[in-house]
Coordinates of C-alpha atoms in Angstrom, one line a residue:
X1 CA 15.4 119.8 -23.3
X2 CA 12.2 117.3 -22.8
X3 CA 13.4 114.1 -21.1
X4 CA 13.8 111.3 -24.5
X5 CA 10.3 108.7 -24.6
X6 CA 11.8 105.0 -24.0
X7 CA 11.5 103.3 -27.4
X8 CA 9.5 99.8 -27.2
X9 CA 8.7 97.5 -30.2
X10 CA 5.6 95.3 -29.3
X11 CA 5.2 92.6 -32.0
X12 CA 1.7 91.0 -32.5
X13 CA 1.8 87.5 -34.2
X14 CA -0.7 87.1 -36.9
X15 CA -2.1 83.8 -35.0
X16 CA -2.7 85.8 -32.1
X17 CA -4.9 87.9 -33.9
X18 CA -8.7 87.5 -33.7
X19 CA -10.1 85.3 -36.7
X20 CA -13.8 83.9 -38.3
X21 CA -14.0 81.8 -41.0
X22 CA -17.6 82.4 -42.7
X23 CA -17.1 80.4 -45.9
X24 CA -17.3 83.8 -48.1
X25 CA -15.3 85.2 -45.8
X26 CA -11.7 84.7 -43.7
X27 CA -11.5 87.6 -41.5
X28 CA -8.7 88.5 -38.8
X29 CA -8.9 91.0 -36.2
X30 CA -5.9 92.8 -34.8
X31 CA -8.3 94.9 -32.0
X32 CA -11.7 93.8 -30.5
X33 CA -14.2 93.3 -33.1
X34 CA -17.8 91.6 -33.7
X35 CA -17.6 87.8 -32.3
X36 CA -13.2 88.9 -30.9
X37 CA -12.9 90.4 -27.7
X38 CA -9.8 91.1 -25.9
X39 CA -9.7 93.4 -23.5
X40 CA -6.2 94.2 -24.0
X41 CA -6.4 94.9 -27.2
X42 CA -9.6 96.9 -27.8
X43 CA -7.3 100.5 -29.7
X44 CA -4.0 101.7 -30.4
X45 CA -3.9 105.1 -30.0
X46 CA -6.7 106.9 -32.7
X47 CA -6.7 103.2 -34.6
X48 CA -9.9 101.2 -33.5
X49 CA -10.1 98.8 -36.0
X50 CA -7.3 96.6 -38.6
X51 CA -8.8 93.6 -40.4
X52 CA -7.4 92.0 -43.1
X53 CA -10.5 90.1 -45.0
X54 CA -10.6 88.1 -48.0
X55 CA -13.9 87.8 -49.6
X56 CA -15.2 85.3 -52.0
X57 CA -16.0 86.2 -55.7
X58 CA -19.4 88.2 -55.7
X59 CA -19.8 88.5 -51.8
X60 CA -19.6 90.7 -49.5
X61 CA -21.4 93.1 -47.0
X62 CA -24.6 93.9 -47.3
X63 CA -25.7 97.5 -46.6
X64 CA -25.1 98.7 -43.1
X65 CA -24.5 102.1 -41.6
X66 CA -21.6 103.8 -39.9
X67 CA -21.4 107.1 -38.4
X68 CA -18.3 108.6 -36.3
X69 CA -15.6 106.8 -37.7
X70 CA -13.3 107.4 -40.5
X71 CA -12.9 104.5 -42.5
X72 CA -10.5 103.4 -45.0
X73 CA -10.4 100.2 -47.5
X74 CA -6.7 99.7 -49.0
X75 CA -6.8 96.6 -51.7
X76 CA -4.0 94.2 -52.0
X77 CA -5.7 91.9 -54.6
X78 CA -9.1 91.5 -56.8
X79 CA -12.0 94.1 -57.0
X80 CA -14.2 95.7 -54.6
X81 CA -17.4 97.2 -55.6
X82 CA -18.3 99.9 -53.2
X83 CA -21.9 101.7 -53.0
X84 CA -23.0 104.3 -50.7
X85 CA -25.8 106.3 -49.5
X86 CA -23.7 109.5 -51.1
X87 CA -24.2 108.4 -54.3
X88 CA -21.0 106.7 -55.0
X89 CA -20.9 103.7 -56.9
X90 CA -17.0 102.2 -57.5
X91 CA -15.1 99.3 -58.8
X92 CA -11.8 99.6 -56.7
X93 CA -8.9 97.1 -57.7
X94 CA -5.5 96.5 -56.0
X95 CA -3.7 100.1 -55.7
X96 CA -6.9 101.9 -54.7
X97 CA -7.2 103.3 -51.5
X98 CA -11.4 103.9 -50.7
X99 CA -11.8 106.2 -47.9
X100 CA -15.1 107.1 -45.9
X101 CA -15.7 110.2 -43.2
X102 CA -18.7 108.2 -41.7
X103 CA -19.2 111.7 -39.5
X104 CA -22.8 112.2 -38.8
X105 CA -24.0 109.1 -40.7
X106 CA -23.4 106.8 -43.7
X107 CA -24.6 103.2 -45.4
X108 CA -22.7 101.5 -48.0
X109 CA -22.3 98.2 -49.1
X110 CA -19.1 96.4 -50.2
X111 CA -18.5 92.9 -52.7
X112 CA -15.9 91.3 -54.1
X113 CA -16.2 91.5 -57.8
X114 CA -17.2 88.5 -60.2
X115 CA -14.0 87.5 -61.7
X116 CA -11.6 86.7 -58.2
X117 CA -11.7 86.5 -54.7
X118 CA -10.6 89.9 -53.2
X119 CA -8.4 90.6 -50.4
X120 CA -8.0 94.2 -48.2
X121 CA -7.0 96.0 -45.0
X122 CA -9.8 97.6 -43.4
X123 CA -9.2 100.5 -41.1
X124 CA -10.9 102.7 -38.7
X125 CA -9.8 105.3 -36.6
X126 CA -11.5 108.0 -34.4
X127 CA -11.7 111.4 -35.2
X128 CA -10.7 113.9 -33.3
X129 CA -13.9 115.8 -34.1
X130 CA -17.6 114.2 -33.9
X131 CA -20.8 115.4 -35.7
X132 CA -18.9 115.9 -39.5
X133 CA -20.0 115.9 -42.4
X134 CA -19.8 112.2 -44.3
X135 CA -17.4 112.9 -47.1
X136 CA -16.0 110.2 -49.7
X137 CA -12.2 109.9 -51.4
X138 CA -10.9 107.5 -53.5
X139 CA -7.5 107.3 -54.9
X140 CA -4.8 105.2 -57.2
X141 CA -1.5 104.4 -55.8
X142 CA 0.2 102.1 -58.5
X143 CA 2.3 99.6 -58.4
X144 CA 5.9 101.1 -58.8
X145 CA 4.9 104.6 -56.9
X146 CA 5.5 102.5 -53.5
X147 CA 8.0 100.5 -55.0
X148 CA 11.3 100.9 -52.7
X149 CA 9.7 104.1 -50.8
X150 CA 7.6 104.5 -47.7
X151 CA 4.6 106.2 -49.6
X152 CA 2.4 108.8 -47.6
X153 CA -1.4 108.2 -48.4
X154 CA -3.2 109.9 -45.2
X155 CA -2.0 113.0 -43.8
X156 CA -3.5 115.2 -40.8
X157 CA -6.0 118.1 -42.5
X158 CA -4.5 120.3 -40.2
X159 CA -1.8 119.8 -42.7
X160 CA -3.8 121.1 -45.7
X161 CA -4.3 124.7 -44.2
X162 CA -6.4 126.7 -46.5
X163 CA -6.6 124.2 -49.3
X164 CA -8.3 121.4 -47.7
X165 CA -11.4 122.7 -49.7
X166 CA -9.8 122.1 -53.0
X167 CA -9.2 118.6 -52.0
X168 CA -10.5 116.4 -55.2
X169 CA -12.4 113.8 -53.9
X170 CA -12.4 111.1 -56.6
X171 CA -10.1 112.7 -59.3
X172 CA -7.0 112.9 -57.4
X173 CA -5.2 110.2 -58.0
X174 CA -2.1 110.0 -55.9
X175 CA -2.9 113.0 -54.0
X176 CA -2.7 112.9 -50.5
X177 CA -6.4 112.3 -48.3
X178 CA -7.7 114.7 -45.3
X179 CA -8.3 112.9 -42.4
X180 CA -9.8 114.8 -39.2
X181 CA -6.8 113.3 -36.8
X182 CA -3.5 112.8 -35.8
X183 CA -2.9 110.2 -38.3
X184 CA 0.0 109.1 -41.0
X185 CA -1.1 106.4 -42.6
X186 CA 1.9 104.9 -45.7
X187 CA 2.3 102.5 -47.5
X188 CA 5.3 100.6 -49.5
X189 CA 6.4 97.7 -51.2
X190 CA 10.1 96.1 -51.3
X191 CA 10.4 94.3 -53.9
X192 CA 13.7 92.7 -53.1
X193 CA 15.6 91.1 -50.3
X194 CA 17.6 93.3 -48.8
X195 CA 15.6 96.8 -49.9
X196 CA 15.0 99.3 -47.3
X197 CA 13.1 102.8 -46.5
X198 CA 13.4 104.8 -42.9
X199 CA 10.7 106.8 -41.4
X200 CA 11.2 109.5 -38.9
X201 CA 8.6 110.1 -36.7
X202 CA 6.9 113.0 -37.1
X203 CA 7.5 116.5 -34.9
X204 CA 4.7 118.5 -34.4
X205 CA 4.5 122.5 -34.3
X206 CA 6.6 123.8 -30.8
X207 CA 8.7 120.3 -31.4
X208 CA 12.0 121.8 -32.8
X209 CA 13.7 121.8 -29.1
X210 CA 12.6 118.3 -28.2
X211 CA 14.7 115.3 -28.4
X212 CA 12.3 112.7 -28.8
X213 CA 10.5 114.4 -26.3
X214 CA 6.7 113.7 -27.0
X215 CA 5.7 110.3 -27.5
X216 CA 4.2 109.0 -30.9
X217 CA 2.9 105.8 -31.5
X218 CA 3.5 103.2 -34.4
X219 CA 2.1 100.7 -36.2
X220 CA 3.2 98.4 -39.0
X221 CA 1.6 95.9 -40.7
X222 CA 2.9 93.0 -43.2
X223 CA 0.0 92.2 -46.0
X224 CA -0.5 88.8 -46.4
X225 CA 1.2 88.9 -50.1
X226 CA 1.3 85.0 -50.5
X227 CA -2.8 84.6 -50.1
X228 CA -4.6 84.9 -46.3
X229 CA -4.1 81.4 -44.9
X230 CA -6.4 79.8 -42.4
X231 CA -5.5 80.6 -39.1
X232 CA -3.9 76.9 -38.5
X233 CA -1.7 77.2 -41.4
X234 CA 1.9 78.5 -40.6
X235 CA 3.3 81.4 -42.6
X236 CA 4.4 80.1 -46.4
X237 CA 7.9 79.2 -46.9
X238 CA 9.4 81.6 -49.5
X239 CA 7.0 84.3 -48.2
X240 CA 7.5 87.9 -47.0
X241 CA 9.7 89.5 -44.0
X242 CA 9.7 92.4 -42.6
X243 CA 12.7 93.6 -40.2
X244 CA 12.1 96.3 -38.6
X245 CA 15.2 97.9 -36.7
X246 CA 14.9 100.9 -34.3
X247 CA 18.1 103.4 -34.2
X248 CA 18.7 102.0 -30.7
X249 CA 19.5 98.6 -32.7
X250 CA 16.6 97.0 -31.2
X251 CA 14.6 95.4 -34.0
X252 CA 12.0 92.5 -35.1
X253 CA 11.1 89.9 -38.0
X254 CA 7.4 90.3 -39.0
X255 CA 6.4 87.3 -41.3
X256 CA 3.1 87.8 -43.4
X257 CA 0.4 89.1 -41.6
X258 CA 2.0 89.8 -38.2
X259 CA 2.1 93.2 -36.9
X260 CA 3.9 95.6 -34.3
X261 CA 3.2 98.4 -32.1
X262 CA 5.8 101.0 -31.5
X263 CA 6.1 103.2 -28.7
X264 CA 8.5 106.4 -29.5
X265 CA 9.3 109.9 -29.4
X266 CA 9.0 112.5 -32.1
X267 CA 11.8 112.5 -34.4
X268 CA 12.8 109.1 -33.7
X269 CA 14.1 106.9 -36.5
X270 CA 12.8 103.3 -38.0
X271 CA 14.5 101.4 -40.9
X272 CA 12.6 98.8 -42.5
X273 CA 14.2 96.2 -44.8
X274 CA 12.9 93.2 -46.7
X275 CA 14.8 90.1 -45.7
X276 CA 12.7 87.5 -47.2
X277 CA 12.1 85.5 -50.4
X278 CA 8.9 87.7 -51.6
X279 CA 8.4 91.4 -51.4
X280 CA 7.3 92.9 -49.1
X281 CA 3.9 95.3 -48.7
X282 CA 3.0 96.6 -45.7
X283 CA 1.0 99.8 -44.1
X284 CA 2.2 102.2 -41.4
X285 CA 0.8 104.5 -39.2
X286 CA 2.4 107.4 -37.6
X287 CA 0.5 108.6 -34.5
X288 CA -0.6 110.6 -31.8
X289 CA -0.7 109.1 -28.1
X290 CA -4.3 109.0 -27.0

C-alpha cells in the first residue's frame, strides 16, 4: 500500500490576487496574466489562467487569437455575446458554460450584451495534447440543477471512450464537455446557511490499492455573488462563505472571491458548507499533479 499524500489547504485571498481597473472593465487575476506577474503564482497544476472579469454593458474584447489552450467562459450574471472564426455566433446568459479547444488556432471576440453589465470566470488550462483541432461547446446548467449538489461540467475525454464523437457540441445541454486533460471542473450553488456537498477526489485506473496514494490537486473558487468590488473595498457584509473542511478536520472560510489550493491524494475527502448570509456559488477543479 502507497505511502498516504500529506493533505495541505493553501488559501488565496481575493486582495491578493492580481487586479486592473480599465473603466469597461474590473479584472482579477488569480495566476500571472497581462500587466500581473508573480512568479509564484504563474500555474496550478494543468490551470494556467482564472479571472473573474466584469464587463461594462456593450464592451468587451475585441477579436484576438488563441491557439493551444482550452478555454472555458462560465457566466455568473448578464450576457455575453461570443463570435468566433468557426462560425459561431452566441448570446450566452448566466448558467451557460462557453467552452473553446483553441488547438491549432482560433479568433473570437467577446462583449457584454446591451441591457447589463456582465460578470464571468475565465479559465484556461493546458492540454495534455498540442496541435488539435479547434472545437467549440456550449452548454446550460440552470439554476436549481447545482442547487445543493457539486455539479460536474468538464470531465477527462478519456472518460468518454468510444462516444466522444457523438459529443453534441451546441445541443447538449447539461451534458458533460470533453476536455483533452486531466481535469474535473464542477460547479454548485448553496443556497442556504448551513447546506453542504462532499467531493472525493478522483482515483484513476490501477488506483483501487492506494490509500490516497497519488497526489491530486484542488482548486475552489467563491464567485463574487454580491457584485465584483474594487480591489480596496472589503468583502460585503451579509455576503457569501465558503468553509471548506478536509476529513483530517483541517478546514478554511473563503469569503467572496477568495480562493484555495488543495494538495491531496486520490480518494481523499472535502466537505463544503455555506456558512454565510448569501448563497453560495463557486467552481472546483479536480486535478492531475503536473
Amino acid at each position: 500500500m502507497s505511502k498516504s499524500t500529506a493533505l495541505k489547504l493553501i488559501p488565496r485571498i481575493s486582495s491578493s490576487r492580481g487586479y486592473a481597473d480599465h473603466g469597461w472593465l474590473r479584472t482579477y487575476h488569480t495566476f500571472s496574466f497581462a500587466n500581473y506577474y508573480s512568479p509564484a503564482d504563474m500555474s496550478y497544476g494543468p490551470l494556467r489562467v482564472i479571472n473573474e472579469d466584469n464587463i461594462a454593458r456593450a464592451k468587451g474584447f475585441d477579436t484576438h487569437h488563441h491557439r493551444e489552450f482550452e478555454i472555458f467562459t462560465y457566466i455568473t450574471r448578464g450576457e455575453i455575446v461570443h463570435k468566433d472564426s468557426l462560425g459561431n455566433v452566441e448570446v450566452l446568459k448566466r448558467g451557460d458554460v462557453q467552452y473553446t479547444s483553441a488547438g491549432t488556432g482560433i479568433s473570437h471576440s467577446e462583449y457584454a450584451g446591451n441591457k447589463s453589465d456582465a460578470s464571468i470566470l475565465q479559465i484556461w488550462v493546458k492540454p495534455d495534447e498540442a496541435k488539435l483541432k479547434p472545437t467549440y461547446y456550449t452548454r446550460h446548467h440552470p439554476e436549481d440543477s447545482k442547487a445543493g449538489v457539486l455539479k460536474k461540467i468538464i470531465s477527462p475525454r478519456e472518460n468518454f471512450g468510444d462516444k466522444l464523437a457523438s459529443v453534441p457540441k451546441q445541443d447538449g445541454k447539461e451534458e458533460l464537455i470533453p476536455i483533452p486533460a486531466d481535469v474535473e471542473f464542477f460547479a454548485s450553488i448553496l443556497k442556504e446557511k448551513g447546506d453542504s456537498v462532499d467531493h472525493t477526489f478522483t482515483k484513476k485506473a490501477g488506483a483501487e490499492n492506494l490509500d490516497h496514494g497519488r497526489k491530486r490537486l484542488g482548486l475552489v473558487q467563491l464567485v463574487m455573488s454580491s457584485g465584483i468590488r474594487k480591489k480596496s473595498e472589503s468583502a460585503p457584509e451579509g455576503g457569501a462563505k465558503l468553509k471548506v473542511t478536509a476529513e483530517d478536520g483541517s478546514e478554511q472560510v473563503l469569503e467572496e472571491g477568495d480562493g484555495l489550493k488543495i494538495e491531496a491524494g486520490e480518494g481523499s475527502k472535502l466537505t463544503f458548507e455555506s456558512v454565510g448570509d448569501r448563497a453560495a456559488e463557486f467552481v472546483f477543479f479536480d486535478m492531475a499533479d503536473k
